[in-house]
Amino acid sequence: MKKINSRSLNGFINYALIIAFFAVFQGLSSAGLLSNSFSGQLIPICAYIVMALSLNLVVGISGELSLGHAGFMSVGAFTGVIVSTALQNAVGFTPVRLALAMVIGAVTAGIAGVIIGIPVLRLQGDYLAIVTLAFGEIIRNVLNCVYLGMDSTGLHFSMRDAASMGLEEDGITILNGPMGAVGVEKISTFLGGIILILVVLFVIQNMVNSRSGRAISAIRDNRIAAEACGLNITKYKMMAFVTSAAMAGAAGALYALNFSTVVPKKFDFNTSILILVFVVLGGIGNLRGSIIAAAVLTVLPELLRGFENFRMLAYAIVLILVMVIGNNAQAKALIHRFTGLFRKHKAKEGT
């Protein structure tokens, strides 16, 4: 019973943290107390939190190392842009269009996860990391060659150039090869990002605490013993991998629809590593840590802009300090002591 109550409490704290984050910054934004640069970071923060949570499902819960998470994000991003543009005249209510873009982006990224996961999840360790890295780079290079437009006759596709699509004079170019998606209508909202985070948290927390989640954790801890107990290794690894890919696709749609131009280069290897940094610094398997790390590290470069040329150096130093302190036995003991005092105080209040 104590374990169940503890899990429920942790889940409630995660929800409360996101709601408090929304209430505080929405209030500050409404009062005009946030700068334009910081206000512009709110939706990317939401997208990166979802990315960190979804990658933690693979790295922390499933125990697999994926280095191509930005590839799924790019699939969702450009799918979301296409859906939003195609429904621009058919669906006038912007929140509905944003929701449809995120849902279809999630479905498309999930399908990509199934296609990649079937051969990839039979690999382990470094081989899995290398193949997922290759997938991310392949997706980015394919998107660099895609030209997609829309006119009164429907969608037009080409892998050569924009002229070969044969658009009418009033046609719209949606994807323009290496230039990416141009002229995107910015429909993403901070509220939409918060709702997406809450949905992702709900799915992950319920999945982790379910029978399937316990099976995934058992496979992570001892693959041979789990297989000997009759668990279908591929099935449960695929479940975590595809769910993570779908969440990344939804985050990609939210992210892309926050900018007027989105280029494939944005979703390269560096983005995958950045998301992995969020997971590692927040604590592998720690959902709340991923939320905090993603939020802090997304705005940190902007906060350090006053250092000018030393901005990224200061960013790197902060990352190193967090890693050193996080692996220091004395620092861990001090944190454990404070949390122990907090638990004792709560226990006294309960009695």
Coordinates of C-alpha atoms in Angstrom, one line a residue:
M1 CA 0.0 0.0 0.0
K2 CA 2.9 2.4 0.8
K3 CA 4.4 1.8 -2.6
I4 CA 1.1 2.5 -4.3
N5 CA 0.6 5.7 -2.3
S6 CA 4.1 6.8 -3.0
R7 CA 3.7 6.4 -6.7
S8 CA 0.4 8.2 -6.6
L9 CA 2.0 11.0 -4.7
N10 CA 4.9 11.3 -7.1
G11 CA 2.4 11.4 -10.0
F12 CA 0.4 14.1 -8.3
I13 CA 3.5 16.2 -7.7
N14 CA 4.5 15.9 -11.4
Y15 CA 1.0 17.1 -12.5
A16 CA 1.1 19.9 -9.8
L17 CA 4.5 21.0 -11.0
I18 CA 3.3 21.4 -14.6
I19 CA 0.1 23.2 -13.6
A20 CA 2.1 25.6 -11.3
F21 CA 4.5 26.3 -14.1
F22 CA 1.7 27.2 -16.4
A23 CA -0.1 29.4 -13.8
V24 CA 3.1 31.3 -12.9
F25 CA 4.3 32.1 -16.4
Q26 CA 0.9 32.6 -17.8
G27 CA 0.3 35.2 -15.1
L28 CA 3.6 36.8 -15.6
S29 CA 3.0 37.0 -19.4
S30 CA -0.5 38.5 -18.9
A31 CA 1.0 41.1 -16.6
G32 CA 3.6 42.0 -19.2
L33 CA 6.5 41.0 -16.9
L34 CA 8.1 38.6 -19.3
S35 CA 10.5 39.7 -22.0
N36 CA 9.6 38.9 -25.6
S37 CA 12.6 36.5 -25.8
F38 CA 11.6 34.6 -22.7
S39 CA 7.9 34.5 -23.8
G40 CA 9.1 33.0 -27.1
Q41 CA 10.8 30.2 -25.1
L42 CA 7.7 28.9 -23.4
I43 CA 6.4 26.7 -26.3
P44 CA 9.9 25.2 -27.1
I45 CA 10.2 24.5 -23.3
C46 CA 7.0 22.5 -23.5
A47 CA 8.2 20.6 -26.6
Y48 CA 11.5 19.8 -25.1
I49 CA 9.9 18.6 -21.8
V50 CA 7.8 16.2 -23.9
M51 CA 10.9 15.1 -25.8
A52 CA 12.8 14.5 -22.5
L53 CA 9.9 12.5 -21.0
S54 CA 9.5 10.4 -24.1
L55 CA 13.2 9.6 -24.4
N56 CA 13.3 8.7 -20.7
L57 CA 10.7 6.1 -21.4
V58 CA 13.2 4.4 -23.7
V59 CA 16.5 5.2 -21.9
G60 CA 15.3 5.1 -18.3
I61 CA 12.4 2.7 -18.2
S62 CA 13.3 0.4 -21.1
G63 CA 17.0 0.6 -20.6
E64 CA 17.9 1.1 -24.3
L65 CA 20.1 3.9 -25.7
S66 CA 18.5 5.8 -28.7
L67 CA 20.4 8.5 -30.5
G68 CA 17.9 9.3 -33.2
H69 CA 15.0 10.8 -31.2
A70 CA 15.2 14.0 -33.2
G71 CA 14.3 12.0 -36.3
F72 CA 10.9 11.1 -34.8
M73 CA 10.5 14.8 -33.8
S74 CA 11.2 15.9 -37.4
V75 CA 8.6 13.4 -38.8
G76 CA 6.0 14.8 -36.4
A77 CA 7.1 18.4 -37.1
F78 CA 6.8 18.3 -40.9
T79 CA 3.7 16.1 -40.8
G80 CA 2.1 18.7 -38.4
V81 CA 3.0 21.5 -40.8
I82 CA 1.4 19.7 -43.7
V83 CA -1.8 18.9 -41.8
S84 CA -2.1 22.4 -40.5
T85 CA -1.6 24.0 -43.9
A86 CA -4.0 21.5 -45.6
L87 CA -6.7 22.2 -43.1
Q88 CA -6.2 26.0 -43.0
N89 CA -9.4 26.7 -45.0
A90 CA -11.4 23.6 -43.9
V91 CA -10.9 24.1 -40.1
G92 CA -11.2 27.6 -38.9
F93 CA -10.9 27.0 -35.2
T94 CA -7.1 27.1 -34.5
P95 CA -7.0 24.9 -31.3
V96 CA -8.8 22.0 -33.3
R97 CA -6.2 22.4 -36.1
L98 CA -3.4 22.3 -33.6
A99 CA -4.8 19.2 -31.9
L100 CA -5.3 17.4 -35.2
A101 CA -1.7 18.4 -36.3
M102 CA -0.2 16.9 -33.1
V103 CA -2.4 13.8 -33.2
I104 CA -1.6 13.0 -36.8
G105 CA 2.1 13.9 -36.2
A106 CA 2.1 11.5 -33.3
V107 CA 0.5 8.7 -35.4
T108 CA 3.0 9.3 -38.3
A109 CA 6.0 9.2 -36.0
G110 CA 4.6 6.1 -34.3
I111 CA 4.3 4.3 -37.7
A112 CA 8.0 5.3 -38.3
G113 CA 8.8 3.9 -34.9
V114 CA 7.2 0.6 -35.8
I115 CA 9.1 0.5 -39.2
I116 CA 12.4 1.3 -37.5
G117 CA 11.7 -0.7 -34.3
I118 CA 11.1 -4.1 -36.0
P119 CA 14.7 -4.6 -37.1
V120 CA 16.4 -2.3 -34.7
L121 CA 15.1 -3.6 -31.4
R122 CA 16.6 -7.0 -32.0
L123 CA 20.0 -5.2 -31.5
Q124 CA 21.5 -4.3 -28.1
G125 CA 23.9 -1.8 -26.6
D126 CA 26.1 0.2 -29.0
Y127 CA 24.6 -1.4 -32.1
L128 CA 21.1 0.0 -31.2
A129 CA 22.6 3.4 -30.6
I130 CA 24.4 3.5 -33.9
V131 CA 21.4 2.3 -35.9
T132 CA 19.0 4.9 -34.3
L133 CA 21.7 7.6 -35.0
A134 CA 21.7 6.5 -38.6
F135 CA 17.9 6.6 -38.8
G136 CA 17.9 10.3 -37.5
E137 CA 20.4 11.3 -40.1
I138 CA 18.6 9.4 -42.9
I139 CA 15.3 11.1 -42.1
R140 CA 17.0 14.6 -42.1
N141 CA 18.7 14.0 -45.5
V142 CA 15.4 12.6 -47.0
L143 CA 13.5 15.7 -45.8
N144 CA 16.2 17.9 -47.5
C145 CA 15.1 16.4 -50.8
V146 CA 11.3 16.6 -50.4
Y147 CA 9.3 19.3 -52.2
L148 CA 5.6 19.4 -51.4
G149 CA 3.0 21.9 -52.5
M150 CA -0.8 22.3 -52.5
D151 CA -3.2 23.9 -55.0
S152 CA -6.9 23.5 -55.9
T153 CA -6.2 20.0 -57.3
G154 CA -4.6 18.7 -54.1
L155 CA -1.1 18.0 -52.9
H156 CA 1.9 17.8 -55.3
F157 CA 5.1 15.9 -54.4
S158 CA 8.6 15.9 -56.0
M159 CA 12.1 14.8 -55.0
R160 CA 13.8 17.0 -57.7
D161 CA 12.9 20.7 -57.3
A162 CA 9.9 23.0 -56.6
A163 CA 9.3 23.7 -60.3
S164 CA 8.8 20.0 -61.0
M165 CA 5.7 19.8 -58.7
G166 CA 3.6 21.6 -61.4
L167 CA 1.7 23.8 -59.0
E168 CA -0.9 26.2 -60.3
E169 CA -0.2 30.0 -60.1
D170 CA -2.0 30.3 -56.8
G171 CA -0.5 27.1 -55.4
I172 CA 1.3 27.0 -52.0
T173 CA 4.7 25.5 -51.4
I174 CA 4.6 23.7 -48.1
L175 CA 8.0 21.9 -48.1
N176 CA 10.8 23.4 -50.1
G177 CA 13.7 21.0 -49.9
P178 CA 16.7 22.2 -47.8
M179 CA 14.8 25.4 -47.1
G180 CA 12.3 23.4 -45.1
A181 CA 8.7 24.5 -44.4
V182 CA 8.2 28.1 -45.3
G183 CA 5.4 30.5 -44.5
V184 CA 4.1 28.3 -41.7
E185 CA 1.1 29.8 -39.8
K186 CA 2.1 30.0 -36.1
I187 CA -0.8 28.3 -34.2
S188 CA 1.0 26.7 -31.3
T189 CA 0.0 28.0 -27.9
F190 CA 1.4 27.7 -24.4
L191 CA -1.8 26.1 -23.2
G192 CA -1.6 23.5 -25.9
G193 CA 1.9 22.7 -24.9
I194 CA 0.9 22.3 -21.2
I195 CA -2.0 20.0 -22.1
L196 CA 0.4 17.9 -24.3
I197 CA 2.8 17.5 -21.3
L198 CA -0.1 16.5 -19.0
V199 CA -1.3 13.9 -21.5
V200 CA 2.2 12.5 -22.0
L201 CA 2.8 12.4 -18.2
F202 CA -0.5 10.5 -17.8
V203 CA 0.4 8.0 -20.4
I204 CA 3.9 7.3 -19.2
Q205 CA 3.0 7.2 -15.5
N206 CA 0.1 4.8 -16.1
M207 CA 2.2 2.7 -18.4
V208 CA 5.1 2.5 -15.9
N209 CA 2.8 1.4 -13.1
S210 CA 0.9 -1.1 -15.3
R211 CA 1.7 -4.8 -15.9
S212 CA 3.4 -3.9 -19.2
G213 CA 5.5 -1.3 -17.4
R214 CA 6.7 -3.8 -14.8
A215 CA 7.5 -6.2 -17.7
I216 CA 9.6 -3.5 -19.4
S217 CA 11.5 -2.8 -16.2
A218 CA 12.1 -6.5 -15.7
I219 CA 13.5 -6.8 -19.2
R220 CA 15.8 -3.8 -18.5
D221 CA 17.0 -5.3 -15.2
N222 CA 17.7 -8.8 -16.4
R223 CA 16.8 -9.7 -20.0
I224 CA 17.7 -13.4 -19.7
A225 CA 15.6 -13.9 -16.5
A226 CA 12.6 -12.0 -18.0
E227 CA 12.8 -14.2 -21.2
A228 CA 13.0 -17.3 -19.0
C229 CA 9.8 -16.2 -17.3
G230 CA 8.0 -16.2 -20.7
L231 CA 8.0 -12.4 -21.4
N232 CA 7.9 -11.4 -25.0
I233 CA 11.0 -9.3 -25.1
T234 CA 10.4 -7.8 -28.6
K235 CA 6.8 -7.0 -27.8
Y236 CA 7.4 -4.9 -24.7
K237 CA 10.5 -3.2 -26.1
M238 CA 8.5 -2.3 -29.2
M239 CA 5.7 -0.9 -27.0
A240 CA 8.0 1.5 -25.2
F241 CA 9.9 2.5 -28.4
V242 CA 6.7 3.2 -30.4
T243 CA 5.0 5.1 -27.6
S244 CA 8.1 7.2 -27.2
A245 CA 8.3 7.9 -30.9
A246 CA 4.6 8.9 -31.1
M247 CA 5.2 11.4 -28.2
A248 CA 8.2 12.8 -29.9
G249 CA 6.1 13.3 -33.1
A250 CA 3.5 15.3 -31.2
A251 CA 6.2 17.4 -29.6
G252 CA 7.6 18.0 -33.1
A253 CA 4.3 19.3 -34.4
L254 CA 3.9 21.6 -31.4
Y255 CA 7.5 22.9 -31.9
A256 CA 7.2 23.4 -35.7
L257 CA 3.9 25.3 -35.6
N258 CA 5.5 27.8 -33.3
F259 CA 7.8 29.2 -36.1
S260 CA 7.2 30.6 -39.5
T261 CA 10.1 28.6 -41.0
V262 CA 11.3 25.2 -40.0
V263 CA 14.4 23.6 -41.6
P264 CA 15.4 19.9 -41.5
K265 CA 18.8 20.9 -40.2
K266 CA 17.2 21.8 -36.9
F267 CA 16.5 18.1 -36.2
D268 CA 20.1 16.8 -36.5
F269 CA 22.4 14.7 -34.3
N270 CA 23.0 17.7 -31.9
T271 CA 19.3 17.9 -31.1
S272 CA 19.2 14.2 -30.2
I273 CA 22.2 14.6 -27.9
L274 CA 20.6 17.7 -26.3
I275 CA 17.5 15.7 -25.5
L276 CA 19.7 12.9 -24.1
V277 CA 21.5 15.5 -21.9
F278 CA 18.1 16.5 -20.5
V279 CA 17.5 12.9 -19.5
V280 CA 20.9 12.2 -18.1
L281 CA 21.1 15.4 -16.0
G282 CA 17.5 15.0 -14.8
G283 CA 18.2 11.5 -13.8
I284 CA 17.7 8.4 -15.9
G285 CA 14.2 7.1 -15.1
N286 CA 13.3 10.2 -13.1
L287 CA 10.4 11.9 -14.9
R288 CA 10.4 15.0 -12.6
G289 CA 14.1 15.4 -13.1
S290 CA 13.6 15.4 -16.9
I291 CA 10.9 18.1 -16.6
I292 CA 13.1 20.4 -14.6
A293 CA 16.3 19.7 -16.6
A294 CA 14.5 20.3 -19.9
A295 CA 13.0 23.6 -18.7
V296 CA 16.2 24.9 -17.1
L297 CA 18.6 23.9 -19.8
T298 CA 16.4 25.3 -22.6
V299 CA 16.3 28.8 -21.1
L300 CA 19.9 28.7 -19.7
P301 CA 21.6 29.8 -23.0
E302 CA 19.2 32.8 -23.2
L303 CA 19.9 33.7 -19.5
L304 CA 23.6 33.6 -20.2
R305 CA 23.4 35.8 -23.3
G306 CA 25.0 38.6 -21.3
F307 CA 28.2 36.7 -21.3
E308 CA 28.4 37.1 -25.1
N309 CA 31.3 35.0 -26.4
F310 CA 31.6 33.1 -23.1
R311 CA 27.9 32.1 -23.1
M312 CA 28.3 28.5 -24.4
L313 CA 31.5 28.1 -22.2
A314 CA 29.4 29.0 -19.1
Y315 CA 26.7 26.6 -20.3
A316 CA 29.2 23.8 -20.5
I317 CA 30.6 24.6 -17.1
V318 CA 27.1 24.4 -15.6
L319 CA 26.6 21.0 -17.2
I320 CA 29.9 19.7 -15.8
L321 CA 29.1 21.0 -12.3
V322 CA 25.7 19.4 -12.3
M323 CA 27.3 16.1 -13.3
V324 CA 30.0 16.3 -10.7
I325 CA 27.7 17.3 -7.9
G326 CA 25.1 14.6 -9.0
N327 CA 27.8 11.9 -8.7
N328 CA 29.3 13.2 -5.4
A329 CA 28.6 10.9 -2.4
Q330 CA 28.7 13.7 0.1
A331 CA 26.2 15.8 -2.0
K332 CA 23.9 12.8 -2.3
A333 CA 24.1 12.2 1.5
L334 CA 23.2 15.8 2.2
I335 CA 20.2 15.7 -0.2
H336 CA 19.1 12.4 1.4
R337 CA 19.4 14.0 4.9
F338 CA 17.2 16.9 3.9
T339 CA 14.6 14.7 2.3
G340 CA 14.7 12.5 5.4
L341 CA 13.9 15.4 7.6
F342 CA 11.0 16.4 5.2
R343 CA 9.6 12.9 5.4
K344 CA 9.8 12.9 9.2
H345 CA 8.0 16.2 9.3
K346 CA 5.2 14.9 7.1
A347 CA 4.9 11.8 9.2
K348 CA 4.5 13.8 12.4
E349 CA 1.8 16.0 10.7
G350 CA 0.0 12.8 9.6
T351 CA -0.1 11.4 13.2

